[in-house]
Tab-separated table of C-alpha atoms in Angstrom:
chain	number	residue	atom	x	y	z
A	878	MET	CA	6.972	22.689	9.499
A	879	GLU	CA	3.728	22.635	7.520
A	880	GLU	CA	0.363	22.373	9.185
A	881	LYS	CA	-1.281	19.080	8.330
A	882	LYS	CA	-4.650	19.359	6.620
A	883	HIS	CA	-6.659	16.173	6.480
A	884	ILE	CA	-7.429	15.031	2.935
A	885	TYR	CA	-10.627	13.013	3.096
A	886	LEU	CA	-10.207	11.853	-0.485
A	887	ILE	CA	-7.321	9.656	0.682
A	888	ASP	CA	-9.624	7.974	3.203
A	889	TYR	CA	-12.293	7.445	0.548
A	890	LEU	CA	-9.832	5.945	-1.920
A	891	LYS	CA	-8.420	3.645	0.751
A	892	ALA	CA	-11.949	2.517	1.626
A	893	VAL	CA	-12.724	1.708	-1.996
A	894	GLY	CA	-9.312	0.064	-2.366
A	895	ILE	CA	-9.724	-2.282	0.587
A	896	ILE	CA	-13.165	-3.342	-0.629
A	897	MET	CA	-11.581	-4.071	-4.011
A	898	VAL	CA	-8.947	-6.212	-2.246
A	899	ILE	CA	-11.634	-8.260	-0.510
A	900	ILE	CA	-13.538	-8.707	-3.760
A	901	THR	CA	-10.500	-9.911	-5.705
A	902	HIS	CA	-9.482	-12.458	-3.059
A	903	TYR	CA	-12.674	-14.431	-3.560
A	904	GLU	CA	-12.043	-17.413	-5.854
A	905	TRP	CA	-13.716	-16.074	-8.984
A	906	GLU	CA	-13.747	-18.318	-12.041
A	907	ASP	CA	-12.491	-15.548	-14.332
A	908	LYS	CA	-10.413	-12.525	-13.264
A	909	THR	CA	-9.542	-11.410	-16.786
A	910	THR	CA	-12.772	-9.516	-17.442
A	911	PRO	CA	-12.623	-5.714	-17.845
A	912	PHE	CA	-14.295	-5.320	-14.432
A	913	PHE	CA	-11.309	-6.983	-12.761
A	914	THR	CA	-8.430	-5.811	-14.949
A	915	TRP	CA	-9.588	-2.177	-15.284
A	916	PHE	CA	-10.924	-1.685	-11.775
A	917	ILE	CA	-10.614	-4.382	-9.106
A	918	ALA	CA	-6.970	-5.244	-9.892
A	919	MET	CA	-5.951	-1.631	-9.284
A	920	ALA	CA	-6.378	-1.907	-5.498
A	921	VAL	CA	-2.736	-2.369	-4.482
A	922	PRO	CA	-1.430	0.140	-7.087
A	923	ILE	CA	-3.821	2.694	-5.587
A	924	PHE	CA	-2.500	1.899	-2.105
A	925	MET	CA	1.081	2.311	-3.334
A	926	LEU	CA	0.290	5.699	-4.871
A	927	LEU	CA	-1.494	6.869	-1.717
A	928	THR	CA	1.228	5.558	0.599
A	929	SER	CA	3.834	7.408	-1.438
A	930	PHE	CA	1.734	10.588	-1.354
A	931	ASN	CA	1.324	10.317	2.436
A	932	PHE	CA	5.015	9.620	3.029
A	933	SER	CA	5.964	12.635	0.904
A	934	MET	CA	3.555	14.866	2.811
A	935	SER	CA	4.920	13.587	6.126
A	936	PHE	CA	8.548	14.133	5.103
A	937	GLU	CA	7.810	17.690	4.003
A	938	ARG	CA	5.977	18.436	7.221
A	939	LYS	CA	8.379	16.827	9.694
A	940	THR	CA	11.825	17.138	8.116
A	941	SER	CA	13.958	19.510	6.114
A	942	GLY	CA	14.526	16.873	3.433
A	943	LYS	CA	18.094	15.902	4.337
A	944	ILE	CA	18.788	12.229	3.770
A	945	ILE	CA	20.282	11.688	7.248
A	946	GLU	CA	17.194	13.236	8.785
A	947	LEU	CA	14.890	11.016	6.726
A	948	TYR	CA	16.522	7.948	8.244
A	949	GLN	CA	16.518	9.195	11.827
A	950	TRP	CA	15.042	6.866	14.402
A	951	LYS	CA	12.241	9.314	15.283
A	952	ASN	CA	11.030	9.289	11.677
A	953	VAL	CA	11.409	5.573	10.933
A	954	MET	CA	10.470	3.911	14.208
A	955	PRO	CA	6.879	5.203	14.551
A	956	ARG	CA	6.022	3.747	11.143
A	957	ILE	CA	7.680	0.426	11.961
A	958	VAL	CA	5.572	0.256	15.112
A	959	ARG	CA	2.409	1.310	13.268
A	960	PHE	CA	2.860	-1.435	10.653
A	961	THR	CA	4.264	-4.139	12.931
A	962	VAL	CA	2.070	-4.112	16.043
A	963	PRO	CA	-1.235	-4.966	14.301
A	964	PHE	CA	0.572	-7.423	12.040
A	965	VAL	CA	2.059	-9.244	15.034
A	966	MET	CA	-1.375	-9.472	16.657
A	967	VAL	CA	-2.839	-11.107	13.552
A	968	PHE	CA	0.243	-13.281	13.005
A	969	VAL	CA	0.061	-14.726	16.529
A	970	LEU	CA	-3.590	-15.580	16.002
A	971	GLU	CA	-2.743	-17.246	12.685
A	972	MET	CA	-0.141	-19.420	14.412
A	973	VAL	CA	-2.692	-20.399	17.057
A	974	LEU	CA	-5.252	-21.326	14.387
A	975	GLU	CA	-2.674	-23.400	12.509
A	976	ALA	CA	-1.873	-25.269	15.730
A	977	MET	CA	-5.584	-25.830	16.400
A	978	GLU	CA	-5.900	-27.366	12.936
A	979	GLY	CA	-3.120	-29.807	13.799
A	980	GLN	CA	-0.418	-28.077	11.772
A	981	PRO	CA	1.765	-26.293	14.352
A	982	TYR	CA	4.758	-24.363	13.064
A	983	SER	CA	8.260	-24.940	14.368
A	984	LEU	CA	10.200	-21.912	15.589
A	985	LYS	CA	12.165	-21.773	12.336
A	986	GLU	CA	8.967	-22.001	10.299
A	987	MET	CA	7.403	-19.235	12.396
A	988	ILE	CA	10.347	-16.928	11.801
A	989	THR	CA	10.281	-17.636	8.063
A	990	CYS	CA	6.530	-17.144	7.909
A	991	PHE	CA	6.815	-13.859	9.814
A	992	MET	CA	9.478	-12.576	7.420
A	993	GLU	CA	7.228	-13.517	4.506
A	994	GLY	CA	4.254	-11.604	5.881
A	995	GLY	CA	2.184	-14.302	7.514
A	996	ILE	CA	-0.504	-16.457	5.940
A	997	GLY	CA	-3.287	-15.708	3.504
A	998	PRO	CA	-3.843	-13.656	0.332
A	999	GLY	CA	-1.843	-10.449	0.225
A	1000	SER	CA	0.616	-11.650	2.850
A	1001	TYR	CA	3.458	-9.996	0.922
A	1002	TYR	CA	2.168	-6.555	1.928
A	1003	TYR	CA	3.773	-6.235	5.362
A	1004	PRO	CA	7.333	-7.084	4.174
A	1005	ILE	CA	6.912	-4.630	1.309
A	1006	LEU	CA	5.825	-1.857	3.681
A	1007	ILE	CA	8.872	-2.417	5.887
A	1008	GLN	CA	11.198	-2.323	2.870
A	1009	LEU	CA	9.442	0.823	1.704
A	1010	LEU	CA	10.407	2.660	4.892
A	1011	PHE	CA	14.078	2.377	3.929
A	1012	LEU	CA	13.753	2.717	0.158
A	1013	PHE	CA	11.293	5.581	-0.137
A	1014	PRO	CA	13.571	8.405	1.094
A	1015	ILE	CA	15.753	7.835	-1.974
A	1016	ILE	CA	12.733	8.046	-4.289
A	1017	TYR	CA	11.524	11.120	-2.429
A	1018	LEU	CA	14.840	12.946	-2.851
A	1019	MET	CA	15.110	12.013	-6.539
A	1020	VAL	CA	11.633	13.331	-7.307
A	1021	LYS	CA	11.967	16.398	-5.094
A	1022	HIS	CA	15.250	17.579	-6.598
A	1023	ILE	CA	14.982	16.378	-10.219
A	1024	SER	CA	11.215	16.768	-10.708
A	1025	TRP	CA	9.894	14.619	-13.573
A	1026	GLY	CA	13.474	13.554	-14.299
A	1027	GLY	CA	13.461	11.791	-10.929
A	1028	VAL	CA	10.310	9.895	-11.932
A	1029	ALA	CA	11.963	8.912	-15.225
A	1030	GLY	CA	15.050	7.732	-13.352
A	1031	VAL	CA	12.956	5.589	-11.005
A	1032	ALA	CA	11.064	4.195	-14.011
A	1033	LEU	CA	14.365	3.094	-15.553
A	1034	LEU	CA	15.333	1.433	-12.276
A	1035	ASN	CA	11.974	-0.366	-12.231
A	1036	LEU	CA	12.493	-1.535	-15.809
A	1037	ALA	CA	16.043	-2.683	-15.042
A	1038	TYR	CA	14.699	-4.623	-12.076
A	1039	GLU	CA	12.132	-6.379	-14.289
A	1040	TYR	CA	14.900	-7.311	-16.727
A	1041	TYR	CA	16.883	-8.728	-13.820
A	1042	VAL	CA	13.859	-10.729	-12.642
A	1043	ARG	CA	13.338	-12.119	-16.131
A	1044	TYR	CA	16.904	-13.092	-16.925
A	1045	SER	CA	17.957	-14.199	-13.457
A	1046	GLU	CA	14.950	-16.526	-13.413
A	1047	MET	CA	13.837	-15.193	-10.045
A	1048	GLU	CA	11.069	-17.309	-8.558
A	1049	LEU	CA	7.571	-15.996	-7.951
A	1050	ASP	CA	7.792	-16.551	-4.179
A	1051	THR	CA	10.777	-14.204	-4.048
A	1052	TYR	CA	9.408	-11.613	-6.472
A	1053	ARG	CA	6.163	-11.165	-4.538
A	1054	LEU	CA	8.031	-10.118	-1.389
A	1055	LEU	CA	10.208	-7.372	-2.919
A	1056	VAL	CA	9.170	-3.729	-3.154
A	1057	PRO	CA	11.068	-2.735	-6.367
A	1058	ARG	CA	8.161	-4.010	-8.487
A	1059	TYR	CA	6.231	-0.961	-7.277
A	1060	LEU	CA	8.969	1.639	-7.859
A	1061	LEU	CA	7.160	3.569	-10.590
A	1062	PHE	CA	3.905	3.715	-8.608
A	1063	LEU	CA	5.837	5.131	-5.660
A	1064	ALA	CA	7.604	7.748	-7.772
A	1065	MET	CA	4.322	8.834	-9.339
A	1066	GLY	CA	2.601	9.151	-5.962
A	1067	CYS	CA	5.501	11.266	-4.734
A	1068	TYR	CA	5.386	13.475	-7.831
A	1069	LEU	CA	1.634	13.945	-7.422
A	1070	TYR	CA	2.234	15.395	-3.965
A	1071	PHE	CA	4.873	17.847	-5.193
A	1072	HIS	CA	2.777	18.791	-8.238
A	1073	LEU	CA	-0.210	19.717	-6.092
A	1074	LYS	CA	2.117	21.700	-3.834
A	1075	ASN	CA	3.966	23.581	-6.609
A	1076	GLU	CA	2.616	23.184	-10.154
A	1077	LYS	CA	5.258	25.463	-11.686
A	1078	LYS	CA	8.226	23.491	-10.402
A	1079	TYR	CA	6.498	20.135	-10.911
A	1080	PRO	CA	4.375	20.576	-14.056
A	1081	LEU	CA	1.839	17.945	-15.008
A	1082	PRO	CA	-0.490	19.024	-17.842
A	1083	VAL	CA	-3.399	16.691	-18.491
A	1084	TRP	CA	-2.552	16.341	-22.180
A	1085	ALA	CA	0.906	15.022	-21.286
A	1086	MET	CA	-0.655	12.058	-19.478
A	1087	LEU	CA	-2.776	10.939	-22.417
A	1088	PRO	CA	0.011	9.004	-24.228
A	1089	GLY	CA	0.917	7.264	-20.973
A	1090	PHE	CA	-2.708	6.410	-20.291
A	1091	ALA	CA	-2.995	4.959	-23.792
A	1092	VAL	CA	0.101	2.808	-23.170
A	1093	GLY	CA	-1.158	1.541	-19.793
A	1094	PHE	CA	-4.704	0.905	-20.983
A	1095	GLY	CA	-3.474	-0.673	-24.210
A	1096	PHE	CA	-1.161	-2.961	-22.224
A	1097	ILE	CA	-4.071	-4.223	-20.102
A	1098	ILE	CA	-6.198	-4.817	-23.229
A	1099	TRP	CA	-3.345	-6.562	-25.031
A	1100	VAL	CA	-2.583	-8.885	-22.132
A	1101	TYR	CA	-6.051	-9.825	-20.935
A	1102	GLN	CA	-8.666	-9.083	-23.554
A	1103	LEU	CA	-6.406	-10.176	-26.451
A	1104	GLU	CA	-4.813	-12.983	-24.380
A	1105	ASN	CA	-1.160	-12.275	-25.173
A	1106	GLN	CA	0.259	-12.864	-21.700
A	1107	PRO	CA	2.081	-16.142	-22.590
A	1108	GLU	CA	4.196	-14.219	-25.115
A	1109	LEU	CA	5.509	-11.706	-22.578
A	1110	GLU	CA	9.219	-11.645	-21.915
A	1111	LEU	CA	8.919	-9.094	-19.112
A	1112	PHE	CA	6.293	-8.587	-16.404
A	1113	ARG	CA	5.626	-12.307	-16.072
A	1114	PHE	CA	4.629	-12.019	-12.432
A	1115	TRP	CA	1.694	-9.919	-11.204
A	1116	THR	CA	1.240	-8.711	-14.774
A	1117	ARG	CA	-1.963	-6.798	-14.125
A	1118	THR	CA	-0.187	-4.592	-11.550
A	1119	SER	CA	3.181	-4.331	-13.309
A	1120	MET	CA	4.860	-0.982	-13.915
A	1121	LEU	CA	3.120	-0.319	-17.259
A	1122	THR	CA	-0.270	-0.254	-15.550
A	1123	ALA	CA	0.979	2.722	-13.509
A	1124	PHE	CA	0.446	4.805	-16.647
A	1125	TYR	CA	-3.196	3.708	-16.617
A	1126	ILE	CA	-4.120	4.252	-12.971
A	1127	PHE	CA	-2.066	7.383	-12.287
A	1128	PRO	CA	-4.061	9.741	-14.554
A	1129	ILE	CA	-7.268	8.545	-12.891
A	1130	ILE	CA	-5.903	9.256	-9.412
A	1131	TYR	CA	-4.507	12.579	-10.626
A	1132	LEU	CA	-7.917	13.724	-11.888
A	1133	LEU	CA	-9.557	12.695	-8.627
A	1134	PHE	CA	-7.025	14.720	-6.638
A	1135	HIS	CA	-7.196	17.645	-9.050
A	1136	TYR	CA	-10.962	18.026	-8.729
A	1137	LEU	CA	-11.827	16.445	-5.377
A	1138	LYS	CA	-8.770	16.923	-3.144
A	1139	ASN	CA	-10.523	19.399	-0.842
A	1140	LYS	CA	-13.983	17.851	-1.047
A	1141	LYS	CA	-15.741	16.042	1.772
A	1142	ILE	CA	-18.694	13.712	1.320
A	1143	PRO	CA	-21.466	14.969	3.611
A	1144	GLY	CA	-23.465	12.877	6.038
A	1145	LYS	CA	-23.077	9.342	7.302
A	1146	VAL	CA	-21.801	7.960	3.997
A	1147	GLY	CA	-18.773	10.239	4.123
A	1148	VAL	CA	-18.093	9.384	7.764
A	1149	LEU	CA	-18.427	5.653	7.043
A	1150	LEU	CA	-16.038	5.761	4.078
A	1151	SER	CA	-13.546	7.860	6.015
A	1152	GLU	CA	-13.536	5.439	8.943
A	1153	ILE	CA	-13.154	2.419	6.663
A	1154	GLY	CA	-10.252	4.163	4.943
A	1155	LYS	CA	-8.508	4.886	8.237
A	1156	ALA	CA	-8.905	1.220	9.216
A	1157	SER	CA	-7.872	-0.130	5.792
A	1158	TYR	CA	-4.570	-1.656	6.979
A	1159	HIS	CA	-6.274	-3.494	9.834
A	1160	ILE	CA	-9.038	-4.661	7.497
A	1161	PHE	CA	-6.353	-5.890	5.104
A	1162	LEU	CA	-4.730	-7.972	7.846
A	1163	VAL	CA	-8.098	-9.401	8.899
A	1164	GLN	CA	-9.005	-10.408	5.333
A	1165	MET	CA	-5.717	-12.336	5.086
A	1166	MET	CA	-6.706	-14.459	8.045
A	1167	TYR	CA	-10.361	-14.622	7.016
A	1168	PHE	CA	-9.718	-16.041	3.544
A	1169	GLU	CA	-7.183	-18.508	4.924
A	1170	PHE	CA	-9.320	-19.921	7.732
A	1171	PHE	CA	-12.956	-18.802	7.744
A	1172	ASP	CA	-14.520	-17.902	4.385
A	1173	ASP	CA	-15.409	-21.478	3.386
A	1174	ILE	CA	-16.905	-22.076	6.824
A	1175	LEU	CA	-19.118	-18.981	6.839
A	1176	PHE	CA	-20.148	-19.065	3.173
A	1177	PRO	CA	-19.626	-22.592	1.798
A	1178	LEU	CA	-22.220	-22.814	-0.975
A	1179	HIS	CA	-23.830	-19.578	-2.123
A	1180	PRO	CA	-23.936	-17.429	-5.281
A	1181	ALA	CA	-20.688	-15.532	-5.834
A	1182	VAL	CA	-22.277	-12.084	-5.538
A	1183	LEU	CA	-23.901	-12.879	-2.176
A	1184	VAL	CA	-20.706	-14.487	-0.894
A	1185	THR	CA	-18.733	-11.409	-1.915
A	1186	ILE	CA	-21.144	-9.119	-0.087
A	1187	GLY	CA	-20.803	-11.346	2.977
A	1188	ASN	CA	-17.012	-11.325	2.682
A	1189	VAL	CA	-16.932	-7.528	2.537
A	1190	LEU	CA	-19.301	-7.109	5.494
A	1191	VAL	CA	-17.407	-9.579	7.697
A	1192	CYS	CA	-13.908	-8.307	6.873
A	1193	VAL	CA	-14.815	-4.626	7.133
A	1194	THR	CA	-16.746	-5.064	10.392
A	1195	VAL	CA	-14.135	-7.249	12.117
A	1196	GLY	CA	-11.261	-5.217	10.691
A	1197	TYR	CA	-12.752	-1.949	11.912
A	1198	GLY	CA	-13.286	-3.442	15.358
A	1199	PHE	CA	-9.660	-4.580	15.340
A	1200	TYR	CA	-8.603	-1.058	14.351
A	1201	LEU	CA	-10.496	0.463	17.290
A	1202	ILE	CA	-9.064	-2.075	19.767
A	1203	GLU	CA	-5.484	-1.645	18.555
A	1204	LYS	CA	-5.866	2.135	18.472
A	1205	ASN	CA	-7.141	2.141	22.056
A	1206	LEU	CA	-4.247	-0.059	23.208
A	1207	HIS	CA	-1.781	2.192	21.392
A	1208	GLU	CA	-3.165	5.314	23.062
A	1209	LYS	CA	-3.027	3.692	26.496
A	1210	SER	CA	0.557	2.540	26.000
A	1211	ALA	CA	1.505	5.990	24.739
A	1212	GLY	CA	0.057	7.490	27.902
A	1213	THR	CA	1.976	5.008	30.049
A	1214	PHE	CA	5.360	5.793	28.488
A	1215	ARG	CA	4.796	9.526	27.991
A	1216	PRO	CA	6.438	10.581	31.300
A	1217	ILE	CA	9.517	8.519	30.432
A	1218	ARG	CA	9.777	10.203	27.035
A	1219	ILE	CA	9.415	13.651	28.626
A	1220	TYR	CA	12.238	12.967	31.102
A	1221	TYR	CA	14.381	11.547	28.297
A	1222	ARG	CA	13.908	14.707	26.216
A	1223	LYS	CA	14.760	16.910	29.218
A	1224	ILE	CA	17.948	14.955	29.896
A	1225	ARG	CA	18.935	15.064	26.225
A	1226	ALA	CA	18.283	18.825	26.059
A	1227	PHE	CA	20.333	19.342	29.223
A	1228	VAL	CA	23.250	17.334	27.818
A	1229	HIS	CA	23.211	19.241	24.516
A	1230	ASN	CA	23.072	22.596	26.294
């Protein structure tokens, strides 16, 4: 198994990404400006690329790459717990707040709401993460064994899915909850990991990315700056983060990894960004609840820029506090059940021997 080396760049990118998420969930009058479409809208694609990179690194470190091993309980369950426990904590609080506002959910409505990721902007993220746990091993094996051909195969699957969405007349509420819309981002994040590990087997020359970047960037310009979105037959939903934009954001992430992968920002700024990045999932969950219940109360009538700064400060501060609390509870529970796990492993080893 490989020794894990912490990549601070991932923390920094997650920190920037979660701030971008908070910014975009404010009710701006116009989200078609270059600032939004070229930068702010790339938050979730960046998270998908980084999640794929992290999963690939974890699989290489903890497993031998066999498909049965990738789906073993010991590899899947820790991630389910890591994603689900903080989500459940926020979800319960959301149900309490709904009841306090005089809109209590029935049991059936609670179950449905839970399956759909709770309440608030970005609530599709938890269901997508859970689906990803079971889908990603297939992407990982395709990319690992077929190199760039695996990425091309996943891209074709993503395109076929978009055709299915278009011609089956799938509704937006269904589309938002399904992970296949991010297939190409996931394949590219996986390939980035293998490229950095073995450039000969997984080649990725900069010049080869230029045509793709032109396609992705041109697509964003065509849709938003030239206002051609109504004419689209494909990519009707979440157009600004559809599969074609992967060609735009991937080269940017690649260059950052190529030049800054082993860099660490010195001083308090680096520590702050790293901590925000580590807490990004918890901050994401907090911002869901914040924008659903509290933003209009805290900042009802103020200039957009000041409100956005306030939104970021509140969500990051509360989300980081939530991260520390949940982390502390997790460590305590792990300590409580550790003796049981030790005895279980001893019994299992004895049986096998």
